[in-house]
PDB file of C-alpha atoms in Angstrom:
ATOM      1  CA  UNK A   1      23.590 186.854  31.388  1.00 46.00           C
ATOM      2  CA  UNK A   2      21.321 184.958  33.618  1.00 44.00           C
ATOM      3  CA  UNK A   3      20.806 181.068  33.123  1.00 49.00           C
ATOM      4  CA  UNK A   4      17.555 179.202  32.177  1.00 50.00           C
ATOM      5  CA  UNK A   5      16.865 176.167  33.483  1.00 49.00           C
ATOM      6  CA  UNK A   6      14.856 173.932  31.690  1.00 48.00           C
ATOM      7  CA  UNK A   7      13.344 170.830  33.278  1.00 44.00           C
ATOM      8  CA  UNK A   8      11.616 167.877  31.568  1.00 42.00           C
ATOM      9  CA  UNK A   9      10.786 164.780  33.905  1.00 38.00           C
ATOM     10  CA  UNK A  10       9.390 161.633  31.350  1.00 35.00           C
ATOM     11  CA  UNK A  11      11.621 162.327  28.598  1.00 34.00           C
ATOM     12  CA  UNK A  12      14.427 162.315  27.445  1.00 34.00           C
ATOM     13  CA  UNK A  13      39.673 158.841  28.554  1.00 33.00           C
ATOM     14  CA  UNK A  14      40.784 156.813  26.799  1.00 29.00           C
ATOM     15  CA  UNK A  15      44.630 158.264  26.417  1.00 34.00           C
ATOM     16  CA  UNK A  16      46.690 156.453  23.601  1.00 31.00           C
ATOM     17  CA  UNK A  17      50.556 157.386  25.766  1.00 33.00           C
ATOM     18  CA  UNK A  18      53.629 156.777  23.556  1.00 36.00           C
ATOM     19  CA  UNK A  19      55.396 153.764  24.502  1.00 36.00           C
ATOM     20  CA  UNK A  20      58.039 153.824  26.988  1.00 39.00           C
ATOM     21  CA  UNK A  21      61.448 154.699  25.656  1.00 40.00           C
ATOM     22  CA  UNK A  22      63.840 153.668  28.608  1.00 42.00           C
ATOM     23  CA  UNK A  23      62.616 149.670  28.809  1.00 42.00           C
ATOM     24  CA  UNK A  24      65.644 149.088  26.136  1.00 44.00           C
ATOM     25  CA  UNK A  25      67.686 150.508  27.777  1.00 39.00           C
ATOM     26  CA  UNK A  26      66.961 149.993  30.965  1.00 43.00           C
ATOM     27  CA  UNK A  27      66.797 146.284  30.091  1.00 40.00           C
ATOM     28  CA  UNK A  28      70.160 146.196  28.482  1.00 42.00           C
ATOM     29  CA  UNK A  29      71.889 147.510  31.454  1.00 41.00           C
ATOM     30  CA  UNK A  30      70.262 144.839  33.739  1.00 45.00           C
ATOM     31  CA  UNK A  31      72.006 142.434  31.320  1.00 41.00           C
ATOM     32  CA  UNK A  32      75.303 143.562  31.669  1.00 43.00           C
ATOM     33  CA  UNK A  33      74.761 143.937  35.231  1.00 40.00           C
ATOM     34  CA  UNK A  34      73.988 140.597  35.614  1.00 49.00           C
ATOM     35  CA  UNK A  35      76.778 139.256  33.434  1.00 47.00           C
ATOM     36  CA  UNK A  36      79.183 140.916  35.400  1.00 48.00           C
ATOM     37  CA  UNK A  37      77.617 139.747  38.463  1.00 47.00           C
ATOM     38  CA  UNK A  38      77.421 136.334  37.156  1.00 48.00           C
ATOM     39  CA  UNK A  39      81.501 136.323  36.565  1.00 45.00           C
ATOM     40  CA  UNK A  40      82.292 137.481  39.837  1.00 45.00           C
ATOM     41  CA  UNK A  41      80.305 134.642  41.332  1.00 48.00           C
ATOM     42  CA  UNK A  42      82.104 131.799  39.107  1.00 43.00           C
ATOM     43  CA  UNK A  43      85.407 133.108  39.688  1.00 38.00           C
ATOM     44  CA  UNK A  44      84.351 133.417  43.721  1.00 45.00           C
ATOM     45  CA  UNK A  45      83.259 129.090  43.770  1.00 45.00           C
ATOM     46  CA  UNK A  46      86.577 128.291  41.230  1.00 44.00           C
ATOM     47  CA  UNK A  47      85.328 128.128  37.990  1.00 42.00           C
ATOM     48  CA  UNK A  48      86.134 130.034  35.027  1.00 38.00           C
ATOM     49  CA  UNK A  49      83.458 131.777  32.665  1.00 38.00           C
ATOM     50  CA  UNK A  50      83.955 133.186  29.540  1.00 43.00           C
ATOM     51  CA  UNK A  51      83.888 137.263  30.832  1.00 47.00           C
ATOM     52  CA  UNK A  52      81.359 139.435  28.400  1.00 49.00           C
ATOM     53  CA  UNK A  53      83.425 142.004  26.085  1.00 50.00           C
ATOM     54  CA  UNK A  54      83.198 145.684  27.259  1.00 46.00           C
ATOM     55  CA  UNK A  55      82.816 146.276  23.568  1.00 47.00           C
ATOM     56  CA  UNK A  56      80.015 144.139  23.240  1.00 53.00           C
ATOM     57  CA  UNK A  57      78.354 146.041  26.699  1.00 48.00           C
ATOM     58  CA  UNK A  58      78.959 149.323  25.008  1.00 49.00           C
ATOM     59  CA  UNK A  59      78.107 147.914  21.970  1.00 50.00           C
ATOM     60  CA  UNK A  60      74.342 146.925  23.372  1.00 51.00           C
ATOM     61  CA  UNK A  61      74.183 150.098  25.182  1.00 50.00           C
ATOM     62  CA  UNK A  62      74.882 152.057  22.048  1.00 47.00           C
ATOM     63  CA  UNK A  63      72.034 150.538  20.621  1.00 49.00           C
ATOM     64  CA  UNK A  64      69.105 151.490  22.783  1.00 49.00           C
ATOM     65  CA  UNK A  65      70.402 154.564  23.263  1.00 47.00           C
ATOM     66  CA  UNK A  66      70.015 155.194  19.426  1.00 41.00           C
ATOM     67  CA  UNK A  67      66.165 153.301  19.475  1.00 43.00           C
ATOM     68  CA  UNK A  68      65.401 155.005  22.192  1.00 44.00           C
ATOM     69  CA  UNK A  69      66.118 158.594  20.393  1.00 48.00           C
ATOM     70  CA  UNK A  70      64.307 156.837  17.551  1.00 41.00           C
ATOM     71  CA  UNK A  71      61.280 156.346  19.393  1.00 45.00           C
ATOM     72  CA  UNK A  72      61.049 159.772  20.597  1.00 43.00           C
ATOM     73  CA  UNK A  73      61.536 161.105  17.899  1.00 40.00           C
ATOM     74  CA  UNK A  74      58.332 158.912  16.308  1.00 41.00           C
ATOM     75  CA  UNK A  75      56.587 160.485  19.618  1.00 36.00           C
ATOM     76  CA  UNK A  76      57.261 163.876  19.239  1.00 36.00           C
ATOM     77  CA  UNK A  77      56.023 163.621  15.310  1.00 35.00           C
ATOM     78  CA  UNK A  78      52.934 162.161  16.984  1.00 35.00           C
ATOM     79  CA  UNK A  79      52.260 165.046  19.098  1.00 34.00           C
ATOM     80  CA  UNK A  80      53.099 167.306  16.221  1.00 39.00           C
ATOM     81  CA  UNK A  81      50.731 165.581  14.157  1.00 41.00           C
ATOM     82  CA  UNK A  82      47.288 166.377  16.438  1.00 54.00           C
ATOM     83  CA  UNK A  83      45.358 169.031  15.005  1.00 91.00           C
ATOM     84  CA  UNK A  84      42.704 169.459  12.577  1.00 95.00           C
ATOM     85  CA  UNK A  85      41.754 168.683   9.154  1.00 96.00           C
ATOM     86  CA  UNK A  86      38.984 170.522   7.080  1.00 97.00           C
ATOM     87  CA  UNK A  87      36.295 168.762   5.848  1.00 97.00           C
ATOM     88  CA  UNK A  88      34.401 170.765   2.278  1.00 97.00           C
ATOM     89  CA  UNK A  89      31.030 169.439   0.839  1.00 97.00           C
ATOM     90  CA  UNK A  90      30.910 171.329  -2.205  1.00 95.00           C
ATOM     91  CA  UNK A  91      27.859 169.440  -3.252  1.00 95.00           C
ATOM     92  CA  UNK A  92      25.499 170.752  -0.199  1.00 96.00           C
ATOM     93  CA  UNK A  93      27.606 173.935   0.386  1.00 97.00           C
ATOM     94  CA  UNK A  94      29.581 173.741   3.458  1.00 98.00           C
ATOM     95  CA  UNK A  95      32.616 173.850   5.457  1.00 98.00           C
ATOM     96  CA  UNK A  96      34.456 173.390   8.579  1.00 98.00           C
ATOM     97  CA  UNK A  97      37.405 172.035  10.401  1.00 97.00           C
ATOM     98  CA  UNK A  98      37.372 168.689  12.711  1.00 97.00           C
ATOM     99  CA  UNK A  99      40.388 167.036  14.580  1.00 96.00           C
ATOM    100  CA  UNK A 100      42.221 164.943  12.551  1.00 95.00           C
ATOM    101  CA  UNK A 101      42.038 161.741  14.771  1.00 95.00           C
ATOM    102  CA  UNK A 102      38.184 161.536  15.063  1.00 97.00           C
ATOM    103  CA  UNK A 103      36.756 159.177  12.282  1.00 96.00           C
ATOM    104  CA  UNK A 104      33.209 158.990  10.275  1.00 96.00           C
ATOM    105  CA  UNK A 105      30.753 157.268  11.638  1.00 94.00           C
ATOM    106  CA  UNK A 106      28.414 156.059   8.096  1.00 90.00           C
ATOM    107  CA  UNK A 107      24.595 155.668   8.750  1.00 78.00           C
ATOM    108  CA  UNK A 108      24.136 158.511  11.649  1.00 77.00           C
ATOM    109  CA  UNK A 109      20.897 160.563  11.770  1.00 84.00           C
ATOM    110  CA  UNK A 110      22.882 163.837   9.808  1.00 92.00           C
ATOM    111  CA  UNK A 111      24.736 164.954   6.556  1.00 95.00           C
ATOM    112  CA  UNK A 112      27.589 164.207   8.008  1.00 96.00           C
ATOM    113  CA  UNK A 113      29.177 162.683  11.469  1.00 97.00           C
ATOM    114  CA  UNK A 114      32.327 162.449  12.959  1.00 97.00           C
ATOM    115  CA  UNK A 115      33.539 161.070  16.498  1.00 96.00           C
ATOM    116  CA  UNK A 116      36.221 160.441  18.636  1.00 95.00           C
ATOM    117  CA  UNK A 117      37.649 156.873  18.639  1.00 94.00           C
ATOM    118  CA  UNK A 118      37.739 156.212  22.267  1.00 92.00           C
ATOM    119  CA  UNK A 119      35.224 159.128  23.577  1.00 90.00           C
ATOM    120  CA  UNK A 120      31.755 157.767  22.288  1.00 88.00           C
ATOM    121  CA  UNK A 121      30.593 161.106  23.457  1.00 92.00           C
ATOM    122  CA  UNK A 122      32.412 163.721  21.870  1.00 96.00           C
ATOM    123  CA  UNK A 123      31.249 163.815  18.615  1.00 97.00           C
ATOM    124  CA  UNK A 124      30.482 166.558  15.728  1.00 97.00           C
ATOM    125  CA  UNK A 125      27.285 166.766  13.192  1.00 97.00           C
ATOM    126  CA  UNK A 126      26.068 168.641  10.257  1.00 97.00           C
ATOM    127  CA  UNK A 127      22.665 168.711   9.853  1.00 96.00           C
ATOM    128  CA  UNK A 128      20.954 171.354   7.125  1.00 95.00           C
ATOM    129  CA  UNK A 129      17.589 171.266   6.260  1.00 95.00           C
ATOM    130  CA  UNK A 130      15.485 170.208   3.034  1.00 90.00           C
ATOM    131  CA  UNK A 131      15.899 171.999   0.057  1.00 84.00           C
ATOM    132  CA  UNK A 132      12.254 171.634  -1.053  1.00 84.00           C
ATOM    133  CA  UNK A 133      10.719 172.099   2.090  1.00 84.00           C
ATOM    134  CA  UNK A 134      12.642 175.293   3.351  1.00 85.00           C
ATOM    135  CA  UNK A 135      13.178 179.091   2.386  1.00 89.00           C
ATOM    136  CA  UNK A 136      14.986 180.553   4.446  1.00 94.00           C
ATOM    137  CA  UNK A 137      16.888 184.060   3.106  1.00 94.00           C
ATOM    138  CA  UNK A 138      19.092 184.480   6.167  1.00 95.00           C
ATOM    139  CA  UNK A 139      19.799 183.512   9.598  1.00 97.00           C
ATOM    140  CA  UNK A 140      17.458 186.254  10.754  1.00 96.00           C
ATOM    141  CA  UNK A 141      14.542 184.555   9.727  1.00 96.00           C
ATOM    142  CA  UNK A 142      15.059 182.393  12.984  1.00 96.00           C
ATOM    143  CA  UNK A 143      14.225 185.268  15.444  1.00 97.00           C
ATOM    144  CA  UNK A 144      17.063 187.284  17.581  1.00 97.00           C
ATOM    145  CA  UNK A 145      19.621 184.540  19.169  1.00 98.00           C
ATOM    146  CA  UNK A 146      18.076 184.228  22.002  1.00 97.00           C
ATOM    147  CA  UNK A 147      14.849 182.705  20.252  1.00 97.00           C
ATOM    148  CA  UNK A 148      16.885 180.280  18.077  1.00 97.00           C
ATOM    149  CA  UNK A 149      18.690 179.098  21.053  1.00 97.00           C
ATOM    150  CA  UNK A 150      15.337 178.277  23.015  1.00 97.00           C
ATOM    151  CA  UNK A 151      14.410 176.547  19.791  1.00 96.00           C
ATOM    152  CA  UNK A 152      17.930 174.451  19.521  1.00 97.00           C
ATOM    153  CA  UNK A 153      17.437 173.727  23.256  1.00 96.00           C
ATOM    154  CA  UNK A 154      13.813 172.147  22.428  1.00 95.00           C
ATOM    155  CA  UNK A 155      15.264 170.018  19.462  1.00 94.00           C
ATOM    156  CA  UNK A 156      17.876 168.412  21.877  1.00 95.00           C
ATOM    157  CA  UNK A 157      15.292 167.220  24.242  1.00 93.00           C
ATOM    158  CA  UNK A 158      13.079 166.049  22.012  1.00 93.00           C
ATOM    159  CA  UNK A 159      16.010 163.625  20.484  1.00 91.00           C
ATOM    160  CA  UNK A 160      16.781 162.726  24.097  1.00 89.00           C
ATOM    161  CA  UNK A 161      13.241 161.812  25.184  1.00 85.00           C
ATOM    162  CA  UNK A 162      12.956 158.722  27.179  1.00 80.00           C
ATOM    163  CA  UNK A 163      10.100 156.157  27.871  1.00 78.00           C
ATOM    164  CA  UNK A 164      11.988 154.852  30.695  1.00 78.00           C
ATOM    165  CA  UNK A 165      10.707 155.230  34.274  1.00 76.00           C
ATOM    166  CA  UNK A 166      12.059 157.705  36.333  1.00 78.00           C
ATOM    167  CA  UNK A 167      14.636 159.590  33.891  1.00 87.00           C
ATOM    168  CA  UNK A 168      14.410 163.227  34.296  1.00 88.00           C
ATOM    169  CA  UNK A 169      16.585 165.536  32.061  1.00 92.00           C
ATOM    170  CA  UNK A 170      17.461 169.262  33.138  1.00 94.00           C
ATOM    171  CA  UNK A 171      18.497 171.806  30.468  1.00 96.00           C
ATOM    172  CA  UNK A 172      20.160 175.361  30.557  1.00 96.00           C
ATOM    173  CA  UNK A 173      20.774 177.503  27.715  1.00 97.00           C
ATOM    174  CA  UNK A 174      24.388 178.687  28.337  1.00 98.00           C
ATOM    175  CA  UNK A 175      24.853 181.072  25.898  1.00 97.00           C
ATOM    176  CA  UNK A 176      23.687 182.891  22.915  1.00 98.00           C
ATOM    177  CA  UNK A 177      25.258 185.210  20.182  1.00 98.00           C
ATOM    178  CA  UNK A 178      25.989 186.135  16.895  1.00 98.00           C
ATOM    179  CA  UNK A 179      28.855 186.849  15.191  1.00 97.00           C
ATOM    180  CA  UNK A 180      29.927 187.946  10.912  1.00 97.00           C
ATOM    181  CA  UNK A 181      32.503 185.994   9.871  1.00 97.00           C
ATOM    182  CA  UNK A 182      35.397 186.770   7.227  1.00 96.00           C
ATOM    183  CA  UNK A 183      32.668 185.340   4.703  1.00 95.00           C
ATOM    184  CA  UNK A 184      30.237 188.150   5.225  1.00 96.00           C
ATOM    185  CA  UNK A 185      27.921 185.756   6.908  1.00 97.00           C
ATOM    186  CA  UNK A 186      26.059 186.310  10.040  1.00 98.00           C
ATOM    187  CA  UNK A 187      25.828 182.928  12.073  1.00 98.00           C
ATOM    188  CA  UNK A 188      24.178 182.344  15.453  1.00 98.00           C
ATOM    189  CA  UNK A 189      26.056 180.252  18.213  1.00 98.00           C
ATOM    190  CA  UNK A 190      24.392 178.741  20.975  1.00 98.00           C
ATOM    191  CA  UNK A 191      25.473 176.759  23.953  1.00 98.00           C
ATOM    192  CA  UNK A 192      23.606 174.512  26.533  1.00 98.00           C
ATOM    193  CA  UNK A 193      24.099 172.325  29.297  1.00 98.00           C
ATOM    194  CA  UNK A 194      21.834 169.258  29.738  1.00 97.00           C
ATOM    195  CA  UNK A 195      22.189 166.839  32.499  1.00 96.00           C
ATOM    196  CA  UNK A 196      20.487 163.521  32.311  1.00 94.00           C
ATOM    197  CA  UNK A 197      19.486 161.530  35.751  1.00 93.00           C
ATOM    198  CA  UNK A 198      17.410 158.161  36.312  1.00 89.00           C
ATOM    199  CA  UNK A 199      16.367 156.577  39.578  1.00 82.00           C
ATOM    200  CA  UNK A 200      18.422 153.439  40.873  1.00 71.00           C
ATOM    201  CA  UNK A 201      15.134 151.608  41.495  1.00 69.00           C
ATOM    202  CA  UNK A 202      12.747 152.907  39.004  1.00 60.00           C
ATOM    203  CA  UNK A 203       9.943 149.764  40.116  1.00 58.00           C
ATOM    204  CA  UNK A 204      10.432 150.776  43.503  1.00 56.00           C
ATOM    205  CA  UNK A 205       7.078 151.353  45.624  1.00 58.00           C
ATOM    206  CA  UNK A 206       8.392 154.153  48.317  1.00 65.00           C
ATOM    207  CA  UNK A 207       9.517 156.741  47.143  1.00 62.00           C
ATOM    208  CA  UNK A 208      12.975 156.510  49.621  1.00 61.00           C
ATOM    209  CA  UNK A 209      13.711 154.015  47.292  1.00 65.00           C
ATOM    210  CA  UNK A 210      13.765 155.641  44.256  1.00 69.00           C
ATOM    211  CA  UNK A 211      17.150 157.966  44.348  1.00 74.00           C
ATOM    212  CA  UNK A 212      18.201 159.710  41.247  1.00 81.00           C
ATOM    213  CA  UNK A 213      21.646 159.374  40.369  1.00 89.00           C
ATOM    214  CA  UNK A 214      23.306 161.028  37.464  1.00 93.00           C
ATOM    215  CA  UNK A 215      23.834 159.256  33.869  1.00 92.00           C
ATOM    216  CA  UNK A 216      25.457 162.152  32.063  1.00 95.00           C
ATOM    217  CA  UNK A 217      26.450 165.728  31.951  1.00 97.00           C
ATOM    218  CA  UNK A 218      27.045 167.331  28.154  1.00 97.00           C
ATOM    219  CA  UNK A 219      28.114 170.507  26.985  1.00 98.00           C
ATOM    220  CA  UNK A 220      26.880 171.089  23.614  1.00 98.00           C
ATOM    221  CA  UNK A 221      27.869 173.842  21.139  1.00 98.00           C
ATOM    222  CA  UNK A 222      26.008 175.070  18.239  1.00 98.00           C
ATOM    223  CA  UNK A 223      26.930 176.921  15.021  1.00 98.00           C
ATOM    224  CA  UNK A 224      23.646 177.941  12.759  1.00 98.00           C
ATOM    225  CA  UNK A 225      23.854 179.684   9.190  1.00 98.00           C
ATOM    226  CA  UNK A 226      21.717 180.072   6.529  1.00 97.00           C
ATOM    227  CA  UNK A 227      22.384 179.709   2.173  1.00 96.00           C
ATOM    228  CA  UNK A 228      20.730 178.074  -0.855  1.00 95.00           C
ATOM    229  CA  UNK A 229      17.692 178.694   1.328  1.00 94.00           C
ATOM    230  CA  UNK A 230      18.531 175.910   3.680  1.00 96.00           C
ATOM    231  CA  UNK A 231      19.292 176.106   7.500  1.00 97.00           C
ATOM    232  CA  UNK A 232      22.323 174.959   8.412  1.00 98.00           C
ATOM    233  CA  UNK A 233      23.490 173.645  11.913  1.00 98.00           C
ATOM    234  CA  UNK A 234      26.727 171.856  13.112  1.00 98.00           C
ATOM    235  CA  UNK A 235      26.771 170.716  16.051  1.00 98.00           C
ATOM    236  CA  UNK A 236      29.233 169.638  18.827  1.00 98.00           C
ATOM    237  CA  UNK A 237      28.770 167.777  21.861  1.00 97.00           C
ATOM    238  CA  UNK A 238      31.686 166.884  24.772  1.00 97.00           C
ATOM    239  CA  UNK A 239      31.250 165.833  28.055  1.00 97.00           C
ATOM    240  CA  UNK A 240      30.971 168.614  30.529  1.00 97.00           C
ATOM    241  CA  UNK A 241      33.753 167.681  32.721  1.00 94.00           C
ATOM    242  CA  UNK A 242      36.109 168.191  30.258  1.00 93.00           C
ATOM    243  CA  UNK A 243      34.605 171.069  28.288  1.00 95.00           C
ATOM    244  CA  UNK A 244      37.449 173.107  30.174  1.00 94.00           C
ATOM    245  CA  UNK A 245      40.555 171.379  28.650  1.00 93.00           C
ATOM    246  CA  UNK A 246      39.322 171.231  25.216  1.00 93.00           C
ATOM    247  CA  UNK A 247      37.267 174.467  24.986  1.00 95.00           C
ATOM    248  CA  UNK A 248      40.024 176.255  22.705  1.00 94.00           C
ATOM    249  CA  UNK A 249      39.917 173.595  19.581  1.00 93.00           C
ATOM    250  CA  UNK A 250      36.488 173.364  20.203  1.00 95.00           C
ATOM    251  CA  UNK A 251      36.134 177.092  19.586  1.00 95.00           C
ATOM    252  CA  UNK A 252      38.573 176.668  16.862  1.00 96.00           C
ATOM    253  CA  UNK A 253      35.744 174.234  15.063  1.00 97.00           C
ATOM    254  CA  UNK A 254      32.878 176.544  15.843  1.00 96.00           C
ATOM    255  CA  UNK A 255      34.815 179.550  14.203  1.00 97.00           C
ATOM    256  CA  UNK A 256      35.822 177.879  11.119  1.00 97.00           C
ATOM    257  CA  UNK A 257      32.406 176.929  10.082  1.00 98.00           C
ATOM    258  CA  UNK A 258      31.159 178.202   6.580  1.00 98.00           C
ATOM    259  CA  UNK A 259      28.626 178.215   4.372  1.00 98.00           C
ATOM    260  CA  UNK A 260      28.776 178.744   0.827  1.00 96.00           C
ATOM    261  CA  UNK A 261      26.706 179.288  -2.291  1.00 94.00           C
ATOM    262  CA  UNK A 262      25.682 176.014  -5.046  1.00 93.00           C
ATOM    263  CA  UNK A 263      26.103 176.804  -8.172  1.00 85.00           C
ATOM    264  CA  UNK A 264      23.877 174.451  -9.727  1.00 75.00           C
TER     265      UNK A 264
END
């Protein structure tokens, strides 16, 4: 499928690691180490030291051998413990699955928002549109995929518009489909790639001066259905560099998405 590009010129890890199991014990050994050390050296200049119990060595040894086993098991629960958590709205008729470690952000532009802690920008949204003001009877009332996806790639830059000088954006739909879920439901998916650059020197008079540099590079993923006569759209954004490594949860969110009927 060829790529698009889409060009508009005036507009717009942080890694929690377990903590280290063998300072205990690594620490404990430097003690008795030391202590024996330490009696060798009195004995050697003719004075006598009380000598530290091998029980009491084993005895301290013992011991952060057994926290240390402690701790990893706390770390391998951890690891166990990533993965991801559904979210239902029964009130406005939707579902889907998030990872469990990203938190809601209250007062964002959408029904609903969630983010990663440490990653400002990955982040998932819900939007859906107004009851009173739309009728939509199913997703084909959008156009073919390929339509929708030219008109998800126009909402994007029109949220990213910029009034600052020299900031150029660039834009590539990716990808479009559609798919029928388990639900019955056809939903479109559509995937872009916008890359946002701004000149070092935007008040510069020669041109030589002003070199655009790259601010960010997104991949952004999104899931569109249609019930209760409302559009819905979640959307997911990650940065592109690591789009890669995470592309199978993120998949795993996109798939799971539902939407479902309100009784009123």
């Amino acid at each position: 499928m060829s790529t698009t590009i889409y060009s508009l010129s005036s507009v717009s890890s942080f890694s929690l690691r377990p903590r280290s199991t063998c300072s205990n014990l690594k620490f404990t050994c430097a003690i008795a180490v030391e202590a024996g050390a330490a009696s060798a050296r009195s004995l050697q200049a003719g004075r006598y030291i009380k000598a530290v119990p091998r029980r009491q060595i084993m005895t301290a040894l013992l011991s952060s051998y057994v926290f240390a086993q402690v701790d990893s098991l706390d770390t391998a629960s951890a690891l166990q413990s990533v993965g991801l958590r559904e979210y239902i709205d029964t009130f406005d008729g939707y579902s889907f699955k998030y990872p469990k470690n990203w938190i809601q952000v209250r007062g964002a532009n959408a029904d609903i928002f969630f983010r990663d802690p440490f990653i400002l920008d990955e982040n998932l949204s819900l939007e859906l549109s107004s009851p009173s003001s739309s009728f939509y009877k199913s997703i084909e009332d959008l156009g073919p995929p390929e339509v929708a996806g030219k008109n998800v790639l126009k909402q994007y830059l029109t949220e990213f518009m910029s009034t600052r000088l020299g900031v150029r954006r660039e834009a590539s739909i990716l990808s479009t489909s559609s798919r029928i879920a388990d639900d019955g439901k056809m939903y479109y998916q559509v995937e872009v790639n916008i890359k946002s650059y701004a000149n070092n020197n935007e008040l510069a008079v020669m041109p030589q001066d002003r070199v655009a540099r790259l601010e960010w590079d997104r991949h952004y993923l999104s899931v569109l259905g249609v019930e209760n006569n409302q559009l819905y759209v979640l959307r997911l954004q990650v940065p592109e560099n690591v789009f890669a490594e995470e592309e199978k949860d993120l998949r795993q969110i996109l798939d799971s998405f539902r939407v479902n009927k309100v009784i009123v």
